[in-house]
Coordinates of C-alpha atoms in Angstrom, one line a residue:
M69 CA 74.3 62.0 8.3
I70 CA 71.2 61.5 10.9
P71 CA 72.6 61.9 14.3
S72 CA 72.7 59.0 16.8
S73 CA 70.0 60.3 18.9
N74 CA 67.4 60.6 16.0
K75 CA 68.5 57.2 14.9
F76 CA 67.5 55.9 18.3
R77 CA 64.0 57.9 18.4
I78 CA 63.3 56.3 14.9
L79 CA 64.1 52.8 16.0
L80 CA 62.1 53.1 19.2
I81 CA 59.1 54.3 17.2
V82 CA 59.2 51.3 14.8
I83 CA 59.5 48.9 17.8
V84 CA 56.6 50.5 19.5
A85 CA 54.3 50.4 16.3
A86 CA 55.1 46.8 16.0
L87 CA 54.3 46.1 19.5
S88 CA 50.8 47.7 19.0
I89 CA 50.2 46.0 15.9
S90 CA 50.9 42.8 17.6
I91 CA 48.7 43.4 20.6
V92 CA 45.7 44.5 18.5
I93 CA 46.1 41.2 16.3
F94 CA 46.6 38.8 19.4
G95 CA 43.6 40.8 21.1
F96 CA 41.5 40.0 17.9
N97 CA 42.5 36.4 17.9
K98 CA 41.9 35.9 21.7
H99 CA 38.5 37.6 21.3
S100 CA 37.7 35.4 18.3
K101 CA 39.0 32.0 20.2
K102 CA 36.6 33.2 23.0
N103 CA 33.4 33.4 21.0
P104 CA 33.5 30.7 18.3
V105 CA 30.1 30.3 16.4
H106 CA 29.3 26.6 16.9
P107 CA 26.5 24.9 15.3
Q108 CA 23.9 24.0 18.0
K109 CA 22.7 20.4 18.5
A110 CA 19.0 19.4 18.2
I111 CA 17.4 19.3 21.6
V112 CA 15.2 16.2 22.7
H113 CA 12.1 16.9 24.6
D114 CA 9.6 14.6 26.3
K115 CA 11.6 11.3 26.2
G116 CA 12.1 11.8 22.3
E117 CA 8.4 12.8 21.4
R118 CA 9.5 16.3 20.4
I119 CA 12.7 17.5 18.7
E120 CA 13.8 21.0 18.6
F121 CA 16.1 22.5 15.9
K122 CA 17.8 25.6 16.2
E123 CA 18.4 27.7 13.0
N124 CA 22.1 26.5 12.5
S125 CA 21.6 23.0 13.8
P126 CA 23.2 20.4 11.8
G127 CA 21.0 17.8 9.9
L128 CA 18.2 20.5 9.6
N129 CA 19.0 21.0 6.1
I130 CA 18.3 17.3 5.0
I131 CA 14.6 17.3 6.7
K132 CA 11.9 18.0 4.1
T133 CA 8.4 18.0 4.9
A134 CA 5.2 17.8 3.0
Q135 CA 1.7 18.9 3.6
I136 CA -0.5 16.0 3.1
G137 CA -3.7 16.2 1.5
K138 CA -2.9 19.2 -0.6
E139 CA -2.7 19.7 -4.3
G140 CA -4.0 16.3 -4.7
E141 CA -0.9 14.7 -3.7
F142 CA -0.8 11.7 -1.1
V143 CA -4.4 11.5 -1.1
N144 CA -5.8 8.8 -3.1
V145 CA -5.9 5.4 -1.6
E146 CA -4.1 2.8 -3.5
A147 CA -3.9 -1.0 -3.1
P148 CA -1.7 -3.6 -4.5
A149 CA -3.4 -6.1 -7.0
R150 CA -2.6 -8.9 -9.4
L151 CA -4.4 -10.0 -12.5
I152 CA -5.8 -13.3 -11.7
A153 CA -7.8 -14.3 -14.9
T154 CA -8.5 -13.5 -18.2
A155 CA -11.1 -14.6 -21.0
A156 CA -9.7 -15.3 -24.3
P157 CA -11.0 -16.5 -27.8
S158 CA -11.3 -20.3 -28.3
V159 CA -10.6 -22.2 -31.4
S160 CA -14.3 -23.2 -31.1
E161 CA -16.8 -20.6 -32.7
G162 CA -19.0 -18.6 -30.2
E163 CA -17.1 -19.9 -27.1
H164 CA -14.1 -18.5 -25.2
I165 CA -11.6 -20.2 -22.5
V166 CA -10.5 -18.6 -19.2
L167 CA -6.8 -18.5 -18.5
F168 CA -5.6 -18.4 -14.7
E169 CA -2.6 -17.1 -13.2
S170 CA -1.8 -20.6 -11.8
A171 CA -2.2 -24.2 -12.3
E172 CA -3.8 -24.7 -9.0
L173 CA -6.7 -22.2 -9.8
N174 CA -7.2 -23.8 -13.3
D175 CA -7.6 -27.3 -11.6
L176 CA -10.2 -25.8 -9.3
Y177 CA -12.1 -24.4 -12.2
V178 CA -12.1 -27.5 -14.3
G179 CA -13.2 -29.3 -11.1
Y180 CA -16.0 -27.0 -10.6
I181 CA -16.9 -27.4 -14.2
H182 CA -17.0 -31.3 -13.9
S183 CA -18.8 -31.1 -10.4
K184 CA -21.6 -29.0 -12.0
N185 CA -22.1 -31.5 -14.9
S186 CA -22.0 -34.2 -12.5
L187 CA -24.8 -32.6 -10.4
N188 CA -26.8 -31.9 -13.4
R189 CA -26.5 -35.6 -14.4
S190 CA -27.4 -36.9 -11.0
R191 CA -30.3 -34.5 -10.5
K192 CA -31.8 -35.7 -14.0
N193 CA -31.2 -39.3 -12.8
L194 CA -32.9 -38.7 -9.1
E195 CA -36.1 -37.2 -11.1
R196 CA -36.1 -40.4 -13.3
I197 CA -35.8 -42.7 -10.3
K198 CA -38.3 -40.7 -8.5
D199 CA -40.7 -41.2 -11.3
M200 CA -40.0 -44.8 -11.6
F201 CA -40.5 -45.4 -8.1
K202 CA -43.7 -43.7 -8.1
H203 CA -44.9 -46.4 -10.8
R204 CA -43.6 -48.9 -8.8
V205 CA -40.7 -49.6 -11.3
A206 CA -37.8 -48.6 -8.9
T207 CA -37.1 -49.8 -5.4
E208 CA -36.5 -47.6 -2.5
K209 CA -33.0 -48.6 -2.4
D210 CA -32.6 -47.3 -5.9
L211 CA -34.2 -43.9 -4.7
I212 CA -31.9 -43.6 -1.8
E213 CA -28.8 -44.3 -3.9
A214 CA -29.9 -41.5 -6.2
E215 CA -30.6 -39.0 -3.6
T216 CA -27.4 -39.8 -2.1
N217 CA -25.3 -39.3 -5.3
A218 CA -27.0 -36.0 -5.9
D219 CA -26.3 -34.7 -2.4
N220 CA -22.6 -36.0 -2.8
D221 CA -22.4 -34.1 -6.3
E222 CA -23.9 -30.8 -4.7
A223 CA -21.3 -30.9 -1.8
E224 CA -18.4 -31.4 -4.1
L225 CA -19.8 -28.5 -6.5
A226 CA -20.0 -26.3 -3.3
E227 CA -16.4 -27.1 -2.2
F228 CA -14.9 -26.1 -5.6
E229 CA -16.9 -23.0 -5.7
G230 CA -16.0 -22.2 -2.0
K231 CA -12.5 -22.4 -2.9
L232 CA -12.6 -20.1 -6.1
R233 CA -14.7 -17.7 -3.9
A234 CA -12.1 -17.5 -1.2
V235 CA -9.5 -16.1 -3.9
G236 CA -12.1 -13.8 -5.0
L237 CA -13.6 -15.4 -8.2
N238 CA -17.2 -16.1 -9.0
P239 CA -17.1 -19.3 -11.2
A240 CA -20.6 -18.7 -12.3
Q241 CA -19.8 -15.3 -14.0
L242 CA -16.5 -16.7 -15.5
G243 CA -18.1 -18.8 -18.2
K244 CA -20.7 -16.0 -19.1
S245 CA -18.4 -13.1 -19.6
S246 CA -17.0 -11.6 -23.0
S247 CA -13.8 -12.7 -24.4
K248 CA -12.3 -9.5 -23.9
K249 CA -12.7 -9.6 -19.9
A250 CA -10.1 -9.8 -17.3
W251 CA -10.3 -9.8 -13.5
I252 CA -7.7 -8.6 -11.0
I253 CA -7.8 -9.1 -7.1
S254 CA -7.0 -6.4 -4.6
D255 CA -6.6 -6.9 -0.9
V256 CA -8.4 -3.9 0.9
P257 CA -8.3 -3.2 4.7
E258 CA -11.8 -3.9 6.0
S259 CA -11.9 -0.4 7.5
Q260 CA -11.9 0.9 4.2
L261 CA -14.8 -0.9 2.7
T262 CA -17.4 1.5 4.1
N263 CA -18.1 3.3 0.9
L264 CA -16.9 0.9 -1.5
K265 CA -19.7 -0.7 -3.1
N266 CA -20.3 -3.0 -6.2
G267 CA -20.1 -1.0 -9.3
K268 CA -17.7 1.7 -8.0
R269 CA -15.1 2.9 -10.6
V270 CA -11.6 2.5 -10.1
I271 CA -8.2 3.2 -12.0
V272 CA -5.8 0.3 -12.4
T273 CA -2.0 0.8 -13.5
F274 CA -0.1 -2.2 -14.5
S275 CA 3.6 -2.5 -13.8
S276 CA 4.2 -3.7 -17.6
F277 CA 2.5 -0.6 -18.7
P278 CA 3.5 2.1 -16.2
N279 CA 2.3 4.9 -18.5
Q280 CA -1.3 3.6 -19.3
Q281 CA -4.3 3.4 -17.0
W282 CA -7.3 1.1 -17.2
K283 CA -10.6 2.0 -16.0
G284 CA -12.2 -1.0 -14.0
T285 CA -15.2 -1.8 -11.9
A286 CA -15.5 -3.1 -8.3
E287 CA -17.4 -6.2 -9.4
A288 CA -17.8 -7.7 -5.8
L289 CA -16.5 -7.7 -2.3
G290 CA -15.1 -10.8 -0.6
D291 CA -17.4 -12.5 1.7
N292 CA -14.4 -13.5 4.1
V293 CA -12.0 -11.3 6.3
D294 CA -8.4 -12.3 6.2
P295 CA -7.7 -13.1 10.1
F296 CA -4.0 -12.2 9.8
T297 CA -4.1 -9.0 7.6
R298 CA -7.5 -7.9 8.3
T299 CA -8.2 -7.4 4.4
V300 CA -10.9 -8.2 2.2
K301 CA -10.5 -9.1 -1.4
V302 CA -12.2 -7.1 -4.0
R303 CA -12.6 -8.3 -7.6
I304 CA -12.4 -5.8 -10.3
A305 CA -13.2 -6.4 -13.8
I306 CA -11.6 -4.5 -16.7
E307 CA -11.8 -4.6 -20.5
N308 CA -8.5 -6.5 -22.1
E309 CA -8.6 -4.7 -25.4
G310 CA -6.0 -6.6 -27.7
H311 CA -5.6 -9.2 -25.0
R312 CA -2.2 -7.4 -23.8
L313 CA -3.1 -8.1 -20.2
K314 CA -1.7 -11.4 -19.1
P315 CA -2.5 -13.6 -15.8
G316 CA -0.1 -13.0 -13.2
M317 CA 0.7 -9.2 -13.9
F318 CA 1.1 -7.0 -10.8
A319 CA -0.9 -3.7 -10.7
T320 CA -1.9 -0.7 -8.5
V321 CA -5.7 0.2 -8.0
Q322 CA -6.6 3.7 -7.0
F323 CA -9.8 3.7 -5.2
P324 CA -12.3 6.6 -5.3
E325 CA -11.3 9.3 -2.8
E326 CA -14.7 9.2 -1.1
M327 CA -13.7 5.9 0.4
N328 CA -10.9 7.4 2.3
G329 CA -12.8 8.6 5.4
E330 CA -10.2 10.2 7.6
S331 CA -7.4 8.2 6.1
V332 CA -4.4 9.8 4.2
V333 CA -1.6 8.4 2.3
I334 CA 2.1 9.5 2.7
P335 CA 5.6 8.2 1.2
F336 CA 6.8 4.8 2.8
N337 CA 9.9 6.3 3.6
S338 CA 8.0 8.6 5.9
V339 CA 7.3 5.7 8.2
V340 CA 9.9 4.5 10.7
T341 CA 9.3 1.2 12.8
V342 CA 10.5 0.5 16.3
E343 CA 9.7 -2.5 18.2
G344 CA 6.6 -3.4 16.0
K345 CA 5.0 0.1 16.2
N346 CA 5.0 2.5 13.4
Y347 CA 5.7 6.2 13.8
V348 CA 5.9 9.3 11.7
F349 CA 7.2 12.9 12.4
V350 CA 5.0 16.1 12.0
E351 CA 6.4 19.6 12.1
E352 CA 3.8 21.2 14.1
V353 CA 5.8 24.3 14.8
P354 CA 8.6 25.6 12.7
N355 CA 11.9 23.7 13.3
E356 CA 10.1 21.4 15.8
F357 CA 9.0 17.8 15.1
F358 CA 6.7 15.8 16.9
R359 CA 6.6 11.8 17.0
R360 CA 3.2 10.2 16.3
E361 CA 2.2 6.7 16.3
V362 CA 0.2 5.7 13.3
V363 CA -2.1 2.7 12.2
L364 CA -1.2 1.7 8.6
G365 CA -3.4 0.2 6.1
I366 CA -2.8 -0.9 2.5
S367 CA 0.6 0.0 0.9
T368 CA 2.5 -0.1 -2.2
R369 CA 6.3 0.0 -2.6
E370 CA 6.3 3.7 -2.7
R371 CA 3.3 5.0 -0.6
V372 CA 1.3 3.5 2.4
N373 CA -2.2 4.2 3.6
V374 CA -2.4 5.8 7.3
L375 CA -5.7 4.9 8.9
E376 CA -5.1 6.6 12.2
G377 CA -2.8 9.0 13.6
L378 CA -2.8 11.8 10.8
T379 CA -5.1 14.2 9.2
R380 CA -5.2 16.3 6.2
G381 CA -3.0 19.1 6.4
D382 CA -0.4 17.9 8.7
K383 CA 3.2 18.7 7.8
V384 CA 4.7 15.2 7.5
V385 CA 8.5 14.5 7.4
V386 CA 9.1 12.8 3.9
E387 CA 12.9 12.9 3.9
G388 CA 15.4 12.8 6.9
A389 CA 12.9 10.7 9.0
I390 CA 15.9 8.2 9.8
L391 CA 17.8 11.1 11.4
L392 CA 14.7 11.9 13.6
K393 CA 14.4 8.3 14.5
G394 CA 17.8 8.1 15.9
L395 CA 17.4 11.3 17.9
S396 CA 14.0 10.4 19.0
F397 CA 14.7 6.8 20.3
G398 CA 18.6 7.6 21.1
F399 CA 19.9 5.1 18.5

């Protein structure tokens, strides 16, 4: 049997050991509660123009950047377009007809043809009346009437031609083209027209044939600048092999890189808009994003051309721009 005094010593040792362990555990837990590792919030500087993230800041993992102008990505200028007219074989041998995207355009072209024929007739009649008047067979009244008819027909022809040219078509060329020709119209900002001349080669991709490209030629630049969009219509001619392309089809035109100037192209979701102004975010320093106001040009559903505010080589936020927008503007 263990003496009572020894039992007491053993019990005392067990109690002291238990207390020691409890103190160590309590101290560890207390120390852990005093120094928790919390993620650090983003720091907004200069009224939202600069946003700084620490390494463990929440949201940093959803922000992705891309260096524009590298590896051929986000460089080529693109513009939306549509196929406005095509030439097709006619039932008459040696002739072709022109198909348009709308009945209104067809009516304009028919009116142009009729006015052209009327002008030819009135001019021939005027020459005949002049000759008759010279030989005292026709009166001065007949001469004035013939001159008036010719002037009216000329004015009517000019009206129809002007309306067709306003949408980008040259009616004089439509009837002379081959039966495989098609024309698309693209709206290009006036600031992008410096190096785009007649005869420039372009690449066309149609929504109906996304995996195929057509080579086209910038046949003519519009004479007028749209006062609202500040764009000019560019007419592009392409060969419609097999007559697969139909009037009204939508397309995207890639213009030659040399027409870019200082502009660049970025994903459309990189741009945020606040109170009518457009902004992007650029990572100038690791984990620091700067807000920049930009001027936009032509755009498609996926990409947009930036005319001012960016240069090639900038690291632009291509994912997570909405998060930065909320931090920058306090939304």
